[in-house]
PDB file of C-alpha atoms in Angstrom:
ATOM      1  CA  UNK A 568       0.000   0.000   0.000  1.00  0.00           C
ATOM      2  CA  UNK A 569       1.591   3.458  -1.100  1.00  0.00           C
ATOM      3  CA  UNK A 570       2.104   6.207   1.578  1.00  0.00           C
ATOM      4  CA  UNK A 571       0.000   9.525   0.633  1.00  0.00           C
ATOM      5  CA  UNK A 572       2.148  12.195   1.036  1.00  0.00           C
ATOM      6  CA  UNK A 573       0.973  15.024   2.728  1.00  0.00           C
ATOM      7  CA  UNK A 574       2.270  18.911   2.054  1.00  0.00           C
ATOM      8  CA  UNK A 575       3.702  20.582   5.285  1.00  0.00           C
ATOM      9  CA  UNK A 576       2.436  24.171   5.455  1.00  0.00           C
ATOM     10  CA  UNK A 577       4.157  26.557   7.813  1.00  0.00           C
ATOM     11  CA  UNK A 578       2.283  29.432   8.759  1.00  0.00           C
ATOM     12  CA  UNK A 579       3.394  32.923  10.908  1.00  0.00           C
ATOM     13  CA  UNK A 580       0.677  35.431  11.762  1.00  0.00           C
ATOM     14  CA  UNK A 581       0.982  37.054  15.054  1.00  0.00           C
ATOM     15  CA  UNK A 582      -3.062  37.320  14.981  1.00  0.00           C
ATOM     16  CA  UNK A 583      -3.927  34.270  17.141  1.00  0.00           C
ATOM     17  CA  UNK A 584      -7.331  34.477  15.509  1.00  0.00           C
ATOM     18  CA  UNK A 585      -6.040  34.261  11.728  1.00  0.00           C
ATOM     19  CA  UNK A 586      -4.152  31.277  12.805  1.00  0.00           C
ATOM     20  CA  UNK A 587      -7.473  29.272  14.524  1.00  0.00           C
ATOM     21  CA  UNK A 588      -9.081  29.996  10.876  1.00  0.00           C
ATOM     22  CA  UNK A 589      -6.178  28.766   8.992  1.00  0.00           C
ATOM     23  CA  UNK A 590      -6.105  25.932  10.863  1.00  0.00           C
ATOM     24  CA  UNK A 591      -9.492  25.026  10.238  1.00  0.00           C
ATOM     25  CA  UNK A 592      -9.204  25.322   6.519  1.00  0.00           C
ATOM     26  CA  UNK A 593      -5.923  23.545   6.258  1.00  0.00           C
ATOM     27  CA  UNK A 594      -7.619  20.450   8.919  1.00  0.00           C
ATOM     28  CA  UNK A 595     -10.761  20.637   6.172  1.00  0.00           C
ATOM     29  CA  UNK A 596      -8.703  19.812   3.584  1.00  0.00           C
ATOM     30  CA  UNK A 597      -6.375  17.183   5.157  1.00  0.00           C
ATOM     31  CA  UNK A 598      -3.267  19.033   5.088  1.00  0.00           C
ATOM     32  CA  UNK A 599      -0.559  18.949   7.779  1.00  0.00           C
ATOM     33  CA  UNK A 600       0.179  22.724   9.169  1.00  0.00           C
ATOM     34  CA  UNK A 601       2.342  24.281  11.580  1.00  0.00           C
ATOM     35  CA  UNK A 602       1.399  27.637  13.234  1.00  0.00           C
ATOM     36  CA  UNK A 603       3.689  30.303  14.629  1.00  0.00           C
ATOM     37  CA  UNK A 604       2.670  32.983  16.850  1.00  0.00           C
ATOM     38  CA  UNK A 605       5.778  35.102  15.475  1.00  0.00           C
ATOM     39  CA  UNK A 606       7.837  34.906  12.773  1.00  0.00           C
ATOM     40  CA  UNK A 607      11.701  33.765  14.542  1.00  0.00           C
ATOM     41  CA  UNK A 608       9.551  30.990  15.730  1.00  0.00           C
ATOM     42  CA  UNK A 609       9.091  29.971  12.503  1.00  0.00           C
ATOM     43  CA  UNK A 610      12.866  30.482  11.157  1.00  0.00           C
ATOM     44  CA  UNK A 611      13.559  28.184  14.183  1.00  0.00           C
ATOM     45  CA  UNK A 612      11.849  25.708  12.513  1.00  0.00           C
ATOM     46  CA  UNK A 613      12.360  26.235   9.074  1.00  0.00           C
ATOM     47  CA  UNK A 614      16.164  25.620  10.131  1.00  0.00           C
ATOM     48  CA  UNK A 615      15.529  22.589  12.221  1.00  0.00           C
ATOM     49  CA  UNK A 616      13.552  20.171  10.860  1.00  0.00           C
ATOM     50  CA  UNK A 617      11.704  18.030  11.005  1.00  0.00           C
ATOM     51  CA  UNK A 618       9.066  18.818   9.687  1.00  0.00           C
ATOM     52  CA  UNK A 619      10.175  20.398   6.483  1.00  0.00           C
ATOM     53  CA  UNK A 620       7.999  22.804   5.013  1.00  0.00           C
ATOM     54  CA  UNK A 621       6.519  22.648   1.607  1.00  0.00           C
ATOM     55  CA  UNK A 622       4.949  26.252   1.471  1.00  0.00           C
ATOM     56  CA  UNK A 623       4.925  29.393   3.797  1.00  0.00           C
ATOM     57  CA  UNK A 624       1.928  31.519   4.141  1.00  0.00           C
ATOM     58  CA  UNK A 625       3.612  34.611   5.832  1.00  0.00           C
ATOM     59  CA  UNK A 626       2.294  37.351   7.409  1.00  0.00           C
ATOM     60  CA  UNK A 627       3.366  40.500   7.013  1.00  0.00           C
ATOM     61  CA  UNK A 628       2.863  43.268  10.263  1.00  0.00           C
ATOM     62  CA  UNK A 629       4.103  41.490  12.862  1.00  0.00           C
ATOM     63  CA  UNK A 630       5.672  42.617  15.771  1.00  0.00           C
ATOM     64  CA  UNK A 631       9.592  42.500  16.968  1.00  0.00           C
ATOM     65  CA  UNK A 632      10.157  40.748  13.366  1.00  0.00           C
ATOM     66  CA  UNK A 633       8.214  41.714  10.616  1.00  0.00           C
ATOM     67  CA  UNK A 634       7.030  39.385   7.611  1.00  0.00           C
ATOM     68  CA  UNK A 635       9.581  41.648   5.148  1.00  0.00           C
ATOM     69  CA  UNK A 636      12.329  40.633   7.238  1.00  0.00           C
ATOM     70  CA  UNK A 637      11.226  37.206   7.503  1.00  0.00           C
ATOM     71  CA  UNK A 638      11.307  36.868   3.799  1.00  0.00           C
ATOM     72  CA  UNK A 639      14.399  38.490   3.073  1.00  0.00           C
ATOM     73  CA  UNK A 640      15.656  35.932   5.806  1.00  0.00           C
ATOM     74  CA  UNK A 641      14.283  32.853   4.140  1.00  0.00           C
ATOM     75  CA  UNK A 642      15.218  33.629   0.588  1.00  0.00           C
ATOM     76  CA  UNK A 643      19.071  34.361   1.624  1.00  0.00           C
ATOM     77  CA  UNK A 644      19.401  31.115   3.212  1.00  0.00           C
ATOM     78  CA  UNK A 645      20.881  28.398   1.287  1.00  0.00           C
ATOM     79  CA  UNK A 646      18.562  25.769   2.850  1.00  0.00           C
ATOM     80  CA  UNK A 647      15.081  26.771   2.378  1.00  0.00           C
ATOM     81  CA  UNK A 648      15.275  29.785   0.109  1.00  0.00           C
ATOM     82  CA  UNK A 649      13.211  27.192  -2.432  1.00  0.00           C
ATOM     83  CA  UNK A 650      10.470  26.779  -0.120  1.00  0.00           C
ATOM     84  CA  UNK A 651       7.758  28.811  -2.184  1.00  0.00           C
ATOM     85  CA  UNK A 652       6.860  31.767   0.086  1.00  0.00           C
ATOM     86  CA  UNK A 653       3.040  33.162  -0.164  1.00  0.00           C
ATOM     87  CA  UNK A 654       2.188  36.634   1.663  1.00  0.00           C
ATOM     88  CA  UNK A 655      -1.368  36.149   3.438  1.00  0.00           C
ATOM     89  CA  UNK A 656      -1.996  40.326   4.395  1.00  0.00           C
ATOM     90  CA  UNK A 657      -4.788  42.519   4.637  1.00  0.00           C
ATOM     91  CA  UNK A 658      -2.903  44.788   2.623  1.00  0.00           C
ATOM     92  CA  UNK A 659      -3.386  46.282  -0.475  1.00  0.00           C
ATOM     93  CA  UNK A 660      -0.519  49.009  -0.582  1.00  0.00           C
ATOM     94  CA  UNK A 661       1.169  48.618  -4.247  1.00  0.00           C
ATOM     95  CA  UNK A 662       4.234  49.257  -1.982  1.00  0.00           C
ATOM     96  CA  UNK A 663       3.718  46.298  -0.254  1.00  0.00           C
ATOM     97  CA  UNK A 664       3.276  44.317  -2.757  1.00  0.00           C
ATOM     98  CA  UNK A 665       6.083  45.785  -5.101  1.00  0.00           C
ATOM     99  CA  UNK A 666       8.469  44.819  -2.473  1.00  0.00           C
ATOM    100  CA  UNK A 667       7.373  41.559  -1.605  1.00  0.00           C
ATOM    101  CA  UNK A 668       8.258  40.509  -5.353  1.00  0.00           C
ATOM    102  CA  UNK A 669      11.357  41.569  -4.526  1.00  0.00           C
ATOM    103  CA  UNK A 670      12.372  39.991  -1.884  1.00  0.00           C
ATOM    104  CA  UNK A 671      11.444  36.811  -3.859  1.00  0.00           C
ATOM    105  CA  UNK A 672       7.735  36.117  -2.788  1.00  0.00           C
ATOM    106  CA  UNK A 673       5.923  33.578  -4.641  1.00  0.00           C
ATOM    107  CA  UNK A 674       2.163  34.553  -4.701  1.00  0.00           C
ATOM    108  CA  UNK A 675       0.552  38.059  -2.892  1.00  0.00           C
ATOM    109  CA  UNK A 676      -2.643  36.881  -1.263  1.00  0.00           C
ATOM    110  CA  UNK A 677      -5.226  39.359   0.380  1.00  0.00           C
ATOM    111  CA  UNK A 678      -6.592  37.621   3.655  1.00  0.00           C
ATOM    112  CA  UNK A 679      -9.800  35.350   2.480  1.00  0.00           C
ATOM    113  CA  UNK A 680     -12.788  36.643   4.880  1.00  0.00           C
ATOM    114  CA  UNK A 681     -14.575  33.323   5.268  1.00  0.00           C
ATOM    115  CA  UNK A 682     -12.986  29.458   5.771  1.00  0.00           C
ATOM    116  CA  UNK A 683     -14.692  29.205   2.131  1.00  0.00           C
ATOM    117  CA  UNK A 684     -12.569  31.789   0.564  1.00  0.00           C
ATOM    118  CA  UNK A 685      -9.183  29.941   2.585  1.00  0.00           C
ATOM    119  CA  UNK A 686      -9.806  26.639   1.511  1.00  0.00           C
ATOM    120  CA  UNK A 687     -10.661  27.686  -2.239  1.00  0.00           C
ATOM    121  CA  UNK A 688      -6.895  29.703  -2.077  1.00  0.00           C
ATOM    122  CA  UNK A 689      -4.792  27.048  -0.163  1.00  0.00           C
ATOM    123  CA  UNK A 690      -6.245  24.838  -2.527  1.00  0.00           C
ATOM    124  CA  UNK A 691      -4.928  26.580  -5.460  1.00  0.00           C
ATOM    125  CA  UNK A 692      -1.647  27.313  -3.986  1.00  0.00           C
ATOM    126  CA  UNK A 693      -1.206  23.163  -3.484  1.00  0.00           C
ATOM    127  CA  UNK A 694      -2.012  22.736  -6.879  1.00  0.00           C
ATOM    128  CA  UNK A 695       0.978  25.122  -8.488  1.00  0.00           C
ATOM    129  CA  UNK A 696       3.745  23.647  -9.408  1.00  0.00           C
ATOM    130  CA  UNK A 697       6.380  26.094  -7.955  1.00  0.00           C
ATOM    131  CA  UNK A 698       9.615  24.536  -9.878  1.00  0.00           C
ATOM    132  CA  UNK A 699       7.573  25.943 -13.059  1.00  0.00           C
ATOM    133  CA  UNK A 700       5.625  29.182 -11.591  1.00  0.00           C
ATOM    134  CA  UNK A 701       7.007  32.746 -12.816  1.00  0.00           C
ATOM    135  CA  UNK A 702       4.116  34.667 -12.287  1.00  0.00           C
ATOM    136  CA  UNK A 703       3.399  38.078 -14.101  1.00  0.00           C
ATOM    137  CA  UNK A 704       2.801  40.661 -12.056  1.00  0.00           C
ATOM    138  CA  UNK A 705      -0.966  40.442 -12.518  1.00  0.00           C
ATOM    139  CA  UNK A 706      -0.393  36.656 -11.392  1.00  0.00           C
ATOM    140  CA  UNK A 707       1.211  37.311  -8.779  1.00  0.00           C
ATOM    141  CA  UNK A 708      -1.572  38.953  -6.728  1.00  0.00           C
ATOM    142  CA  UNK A 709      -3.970  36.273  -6.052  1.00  0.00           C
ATOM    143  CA  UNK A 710      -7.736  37.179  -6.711  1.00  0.00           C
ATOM    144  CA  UNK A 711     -10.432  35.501  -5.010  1.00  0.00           C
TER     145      UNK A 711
END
């Protein structure tokens, strides 16, 4: 009998809140996560596995270290700078979003409102295949 395989998502959002509702989309559709309260905690991990991560969902206004510096921190380390990085934000600044391209983001995602809208985007994100994505940059804001 084959092992499934299941995607390890990693996921930093200092809003305890954001990261209940993520974790009830992600549990809905069978996927493993890990939550971080902050985003060294996740850099922790990221740098000793296990688990390995498959795909970040990163916040980015978080206290003491902010999701721009834990991006630029990810994508200049040697070891999981492949790890496809996706910002999950409330904002819509064209700053924001200008700089998170980059600093080597993968996708730009607005924060879903309902556990519908989350499990219709994480969905999509597990179905890209990152070794082959180079979004444009009307791609790489997600719409939903």
């Amino acid at each position: 009998m084959k092992e499934q395989l299941h995607t390890s998502i990693f996921y930093a959002d200092d809003d305890v809140d954001d990261l209940d509702f993520f974790r009830e989309a992600a549990s809905e559709l069978n996927e493993v996560v890990s939550l971080f309260e902050e985003g060294q905690e996740l850099l922790i991990q990221l740098h000793n596995p296990p688990p390995n991560a498959s795909v970040i969902f990163l916040d980015l206004n978080m206290p003491v270290k902010s999701g721009f510096d834990v991006l630029k921190e990810i994508k200049s380390s040697d070891t999981v700078k492949g790890v496809p990085v996706i910002i999950l934000t409330t904002s819509t600044n064209p700053n924001d979003i200008a700089l998170c391209k980059n600093l080597g983001a993968s996708l730009y995602v607005r924060k879903p409102t309902s556990v519908g809208g989350l499990k219709k985007m994480v969905s999509h994100v597990l179905t890209i295949d990152w070794n082959n994505f180079i979004p444009s940059d009307k791609e790489f804001v997600y719409q939903h």
